[in-house]
Short mmCIF file of C-alpha atoms and ligand atoms in Angstrom, two decimals:
data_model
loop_
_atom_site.label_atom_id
_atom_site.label_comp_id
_atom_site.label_asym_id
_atom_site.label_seq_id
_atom_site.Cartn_x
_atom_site.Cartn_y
_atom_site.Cartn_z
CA UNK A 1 8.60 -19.31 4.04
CA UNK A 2 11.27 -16.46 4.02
CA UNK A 3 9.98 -12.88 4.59
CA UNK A 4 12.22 -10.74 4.64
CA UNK A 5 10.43 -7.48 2.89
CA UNK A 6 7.13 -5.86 2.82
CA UNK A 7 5.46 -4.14 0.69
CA UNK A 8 2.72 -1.41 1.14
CA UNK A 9 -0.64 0.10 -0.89
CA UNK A 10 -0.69 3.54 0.07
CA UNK A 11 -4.55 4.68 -0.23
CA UNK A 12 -6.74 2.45 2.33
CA UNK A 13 -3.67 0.64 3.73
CA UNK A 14 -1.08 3.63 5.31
CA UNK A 15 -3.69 6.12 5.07
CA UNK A 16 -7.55 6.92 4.67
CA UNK A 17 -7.20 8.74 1.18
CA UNK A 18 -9.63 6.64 -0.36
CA UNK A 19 -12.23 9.41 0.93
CA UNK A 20 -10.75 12.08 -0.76
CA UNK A 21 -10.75 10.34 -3.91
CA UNK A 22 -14.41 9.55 -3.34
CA UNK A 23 -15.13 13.14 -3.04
CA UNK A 24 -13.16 14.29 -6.07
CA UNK A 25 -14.12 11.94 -8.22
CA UNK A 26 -18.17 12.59 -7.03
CA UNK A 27 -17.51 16.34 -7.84
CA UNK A 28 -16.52 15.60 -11.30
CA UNK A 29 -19.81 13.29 -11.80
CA UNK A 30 -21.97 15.98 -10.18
CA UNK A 31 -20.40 18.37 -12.80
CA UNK A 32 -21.30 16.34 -15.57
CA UNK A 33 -23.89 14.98 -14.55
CA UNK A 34 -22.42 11.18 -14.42
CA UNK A 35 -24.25 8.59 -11.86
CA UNK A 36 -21.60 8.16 -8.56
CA UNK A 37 -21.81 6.36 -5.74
CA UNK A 38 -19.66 4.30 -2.85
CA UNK A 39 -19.99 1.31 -4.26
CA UNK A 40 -19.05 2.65 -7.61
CA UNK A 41 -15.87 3.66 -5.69
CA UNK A 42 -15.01 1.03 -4.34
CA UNK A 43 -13.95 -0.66 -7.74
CA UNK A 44 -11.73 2.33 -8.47
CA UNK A 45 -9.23 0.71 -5.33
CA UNK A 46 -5.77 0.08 -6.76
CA UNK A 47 -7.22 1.37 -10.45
CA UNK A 48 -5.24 3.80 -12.26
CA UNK A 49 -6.36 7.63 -12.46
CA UNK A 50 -7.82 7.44 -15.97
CA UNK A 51 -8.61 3.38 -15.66
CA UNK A 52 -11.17 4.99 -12.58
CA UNK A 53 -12.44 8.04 -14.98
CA UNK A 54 -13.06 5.29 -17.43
CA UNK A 55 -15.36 3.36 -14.92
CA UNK A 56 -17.33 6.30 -13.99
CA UNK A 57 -18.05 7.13 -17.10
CA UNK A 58 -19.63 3.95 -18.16
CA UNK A 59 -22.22 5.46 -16.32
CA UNK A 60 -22.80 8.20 -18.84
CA UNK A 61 -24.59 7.90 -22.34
CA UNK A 62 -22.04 10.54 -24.15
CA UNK A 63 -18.91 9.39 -25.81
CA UNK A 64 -16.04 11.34 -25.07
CA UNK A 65 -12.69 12.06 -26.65
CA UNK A 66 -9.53 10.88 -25.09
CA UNK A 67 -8.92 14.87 -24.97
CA UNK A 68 -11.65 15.57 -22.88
CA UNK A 69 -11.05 12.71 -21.02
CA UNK A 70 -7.47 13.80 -20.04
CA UNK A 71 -8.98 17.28 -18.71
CA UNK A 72 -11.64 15.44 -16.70
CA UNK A 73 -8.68 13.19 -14.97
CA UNK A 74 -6.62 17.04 -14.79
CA UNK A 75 -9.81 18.18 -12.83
CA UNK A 76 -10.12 15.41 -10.51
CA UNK A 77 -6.66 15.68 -9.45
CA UNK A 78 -6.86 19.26 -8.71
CA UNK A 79 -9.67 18.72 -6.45
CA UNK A 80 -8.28 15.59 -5.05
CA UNK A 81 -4.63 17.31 -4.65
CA UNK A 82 -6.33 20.22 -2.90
CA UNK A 83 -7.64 18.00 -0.26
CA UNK A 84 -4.16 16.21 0.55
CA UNK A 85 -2.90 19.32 0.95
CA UNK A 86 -4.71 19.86 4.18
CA UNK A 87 -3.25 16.54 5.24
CA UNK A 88 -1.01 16.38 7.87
CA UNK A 89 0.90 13.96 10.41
CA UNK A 90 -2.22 13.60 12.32
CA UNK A 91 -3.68 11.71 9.29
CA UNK A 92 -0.90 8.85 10.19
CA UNK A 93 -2.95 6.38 12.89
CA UNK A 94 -0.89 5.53 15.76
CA UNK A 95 -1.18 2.24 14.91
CA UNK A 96 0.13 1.97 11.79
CA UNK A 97 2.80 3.93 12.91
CA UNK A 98 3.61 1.89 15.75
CA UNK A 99 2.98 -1.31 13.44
CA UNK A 100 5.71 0.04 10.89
CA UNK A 101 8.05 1.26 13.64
CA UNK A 102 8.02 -2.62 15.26
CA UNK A 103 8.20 -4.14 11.53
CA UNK A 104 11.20 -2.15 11.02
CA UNK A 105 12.67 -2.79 14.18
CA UNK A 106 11.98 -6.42 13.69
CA UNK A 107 14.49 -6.00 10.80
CA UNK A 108 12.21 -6.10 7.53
CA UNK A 109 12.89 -3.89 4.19
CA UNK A 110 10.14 -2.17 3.43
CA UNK A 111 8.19 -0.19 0.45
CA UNK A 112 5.69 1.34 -1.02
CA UNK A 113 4.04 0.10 -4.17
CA UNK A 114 0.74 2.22 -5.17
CA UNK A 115 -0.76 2.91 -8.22
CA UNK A 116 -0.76 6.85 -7.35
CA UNK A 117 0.87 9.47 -8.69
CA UNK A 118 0.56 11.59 -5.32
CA UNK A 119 2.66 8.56 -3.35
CA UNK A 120 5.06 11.25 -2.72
CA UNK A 121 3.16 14.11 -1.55
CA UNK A 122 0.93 11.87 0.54
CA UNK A 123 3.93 10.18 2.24
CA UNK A 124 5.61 14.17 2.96
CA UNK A 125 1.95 14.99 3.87
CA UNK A 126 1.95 12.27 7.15
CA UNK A 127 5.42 12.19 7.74
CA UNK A 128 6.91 9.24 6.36
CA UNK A 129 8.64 10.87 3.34
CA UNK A 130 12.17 8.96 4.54
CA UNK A 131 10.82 6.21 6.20
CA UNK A 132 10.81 3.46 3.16
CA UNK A 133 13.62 1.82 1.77
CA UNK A 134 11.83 1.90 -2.11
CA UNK A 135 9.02 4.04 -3.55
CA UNK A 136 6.98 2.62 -6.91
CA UNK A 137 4.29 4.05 -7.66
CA UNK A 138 2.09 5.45 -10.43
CA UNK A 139 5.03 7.24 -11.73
CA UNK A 140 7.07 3.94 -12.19
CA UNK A 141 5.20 1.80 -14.41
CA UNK A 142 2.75 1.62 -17.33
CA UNK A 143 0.15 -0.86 -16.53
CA UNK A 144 -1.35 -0.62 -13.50
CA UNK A 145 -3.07 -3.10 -10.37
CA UNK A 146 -4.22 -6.03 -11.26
CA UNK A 147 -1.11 -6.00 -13.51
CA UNK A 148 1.84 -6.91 -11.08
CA UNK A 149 4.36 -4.59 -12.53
CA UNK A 150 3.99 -2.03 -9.58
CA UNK A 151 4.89 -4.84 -6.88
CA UNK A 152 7.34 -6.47 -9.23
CA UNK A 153 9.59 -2.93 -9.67
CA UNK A 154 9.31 -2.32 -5.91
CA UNK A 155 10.83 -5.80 -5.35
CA UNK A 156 13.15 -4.73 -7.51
CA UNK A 157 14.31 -1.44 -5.86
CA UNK A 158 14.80 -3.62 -3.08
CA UNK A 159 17.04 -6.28 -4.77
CA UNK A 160 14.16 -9.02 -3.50
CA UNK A 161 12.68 -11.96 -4.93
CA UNK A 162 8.34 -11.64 -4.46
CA UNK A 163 8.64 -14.84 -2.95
CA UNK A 164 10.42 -13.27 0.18
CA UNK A 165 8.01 -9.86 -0.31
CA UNK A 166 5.01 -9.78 1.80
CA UNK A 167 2.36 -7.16 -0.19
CA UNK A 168 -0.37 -5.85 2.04
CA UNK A 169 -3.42 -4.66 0.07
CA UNK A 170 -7.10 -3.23 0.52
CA UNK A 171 -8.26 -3.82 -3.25
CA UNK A 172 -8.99 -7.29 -4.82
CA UNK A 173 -7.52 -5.80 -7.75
CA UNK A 174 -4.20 -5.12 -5.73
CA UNK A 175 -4.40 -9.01 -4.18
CA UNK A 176 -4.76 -10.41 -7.74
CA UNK A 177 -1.36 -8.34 -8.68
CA UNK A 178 0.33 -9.89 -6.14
CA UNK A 179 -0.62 -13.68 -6.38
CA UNK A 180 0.47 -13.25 -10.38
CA UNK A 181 3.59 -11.34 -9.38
CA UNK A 182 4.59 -14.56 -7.03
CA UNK A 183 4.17 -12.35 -3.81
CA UNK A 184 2.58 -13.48 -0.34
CA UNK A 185 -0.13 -11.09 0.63
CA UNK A 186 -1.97 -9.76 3.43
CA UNK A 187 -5.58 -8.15 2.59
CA UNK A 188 -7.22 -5.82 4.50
CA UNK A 189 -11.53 -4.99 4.01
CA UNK A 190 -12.52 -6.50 0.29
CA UNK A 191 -9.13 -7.71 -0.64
CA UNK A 192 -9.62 -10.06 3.06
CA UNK A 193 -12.06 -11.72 0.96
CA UNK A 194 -10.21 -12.63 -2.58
CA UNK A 195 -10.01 -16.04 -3.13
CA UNK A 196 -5.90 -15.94 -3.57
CA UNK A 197 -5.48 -13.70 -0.29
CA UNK A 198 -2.64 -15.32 1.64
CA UNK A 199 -3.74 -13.99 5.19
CA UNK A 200 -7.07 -11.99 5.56
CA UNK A 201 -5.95 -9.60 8.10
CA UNK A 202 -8.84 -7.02 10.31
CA UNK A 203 -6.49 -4.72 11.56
CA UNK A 204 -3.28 -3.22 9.98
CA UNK A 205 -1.63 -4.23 13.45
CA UNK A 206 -2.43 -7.56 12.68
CA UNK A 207 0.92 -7.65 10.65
CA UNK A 208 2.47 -7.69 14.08
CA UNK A 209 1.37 -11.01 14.98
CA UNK A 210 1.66 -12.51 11.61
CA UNK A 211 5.29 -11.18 11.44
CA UNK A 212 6.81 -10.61 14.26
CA UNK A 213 7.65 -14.43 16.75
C1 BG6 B 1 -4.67 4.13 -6.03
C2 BG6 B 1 -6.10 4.33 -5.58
O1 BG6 B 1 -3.84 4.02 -4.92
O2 BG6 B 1 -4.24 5.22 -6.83
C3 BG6 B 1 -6.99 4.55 -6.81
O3 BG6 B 1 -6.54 3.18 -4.87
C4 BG6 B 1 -6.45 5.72 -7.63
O4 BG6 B 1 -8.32 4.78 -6.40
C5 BG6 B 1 -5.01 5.45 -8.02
O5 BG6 B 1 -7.24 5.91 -8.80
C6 BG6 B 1 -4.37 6.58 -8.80
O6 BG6 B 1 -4.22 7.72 -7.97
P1 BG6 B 1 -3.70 9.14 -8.45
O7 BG6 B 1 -3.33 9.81 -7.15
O8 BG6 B 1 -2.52 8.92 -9.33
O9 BG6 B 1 -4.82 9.80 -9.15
MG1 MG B 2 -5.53 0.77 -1.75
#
């Protein structure tokens, strides 16, 4: 085994944005009247913006156009967008910026590869707009987690093979991407528990241990 670069999920991994999306998307169902809940949620983890709409609304008898489905996901991200903007560095935990800091002092490359199309403001939210050597995201690809592609372009960026990448997840969905993209992997909550998980890790300083001799 030769790691030599790591790559990050943003939401529920750097940073606790998963609750944001919780309450956007539960504003939306409120609004039209759509069945919402946590556990509903929690399959929208490493799921594309309109692949999540499309979940929620299996909830709801109505069919709706892919019109009106593009100004529901328009909606959502306004709310959602609102909320990162009162984000700030104090949203970054000390230990997972300690944890990075060590990584990259260790001497590891390092990325970001989220489904989002906030990566960007998120990262400039808590600070670490400079601090990674490749950004893809949401932006970047056309098929989104389970689908490797997201992993496989930030390996890329890096001029890395996945089988010196380390991905470090907290969705199944984002698990299953790596294992089919060739990567090791490191899962964190749910994804600890996917069958294809390389290392089921508790804490995001964890990565420390496992990394670091
Ligand atoms: C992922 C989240 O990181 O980004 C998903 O885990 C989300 O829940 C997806 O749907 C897309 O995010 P955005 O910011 O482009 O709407
Ligand atoms: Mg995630």
């Amino acid at each position: 085994m030769n790691i030599r670069a790591i790559i990050f999920d943003l939401d529920g991994v750097i940073c606790f944005t998963d609750r944001y999306h919780y309450q956007a998307w539960k504003q939306l169902a409120d609004r039209l009247g759509i069945y919402f809940d946590e556990k509903i949620n929690n399959r929208l983890r490493g799921v594309s913006r309109m692949d999540s709409l499309n979940i929620i609304l299996e909830q709801s008898s109505k069919e709706y156009s892919e019109e009106e489905k593009s100004i529901f996901a328009e909606e959502k991200n306004g709310i959602y967008v609102k909320l990162l903007n009162q984000m700030s560095t104090s949203d970054l935990s000390d230990e997972v910026r300690e944890t990075l800091e060590a990584l990259r002092a260790a001497g590891y490359r390092m990325a970001i590869g989220s489904s989002s199309k906030n990566t960007k403001l998120i990262l400039s939210r808590i600070g670490l707009a400079q601090f990674f050597d490749a950004i893809s995201d949401g932006t970047n690809i056309t098929r989104s987690k389970p689908d490797p592609e997201v992993f496989l372009k930030a390996a890329e960026m890096l001029h890395e093979r996945p089988e010196n990448c380390l991905v470090v997840e907290d969705a199944k969905a984002g698990i299953q991407a790596a294992y089919d993209g060739g990567f090791y992997s490191a899962g964190l909550g749910e994804a600890a528990g996917h069958g294809h998980v390389t290392w089921p890790i508790k804490e995001f300083s964890d990565l420390k241990r496992l990394l670091i001799s």
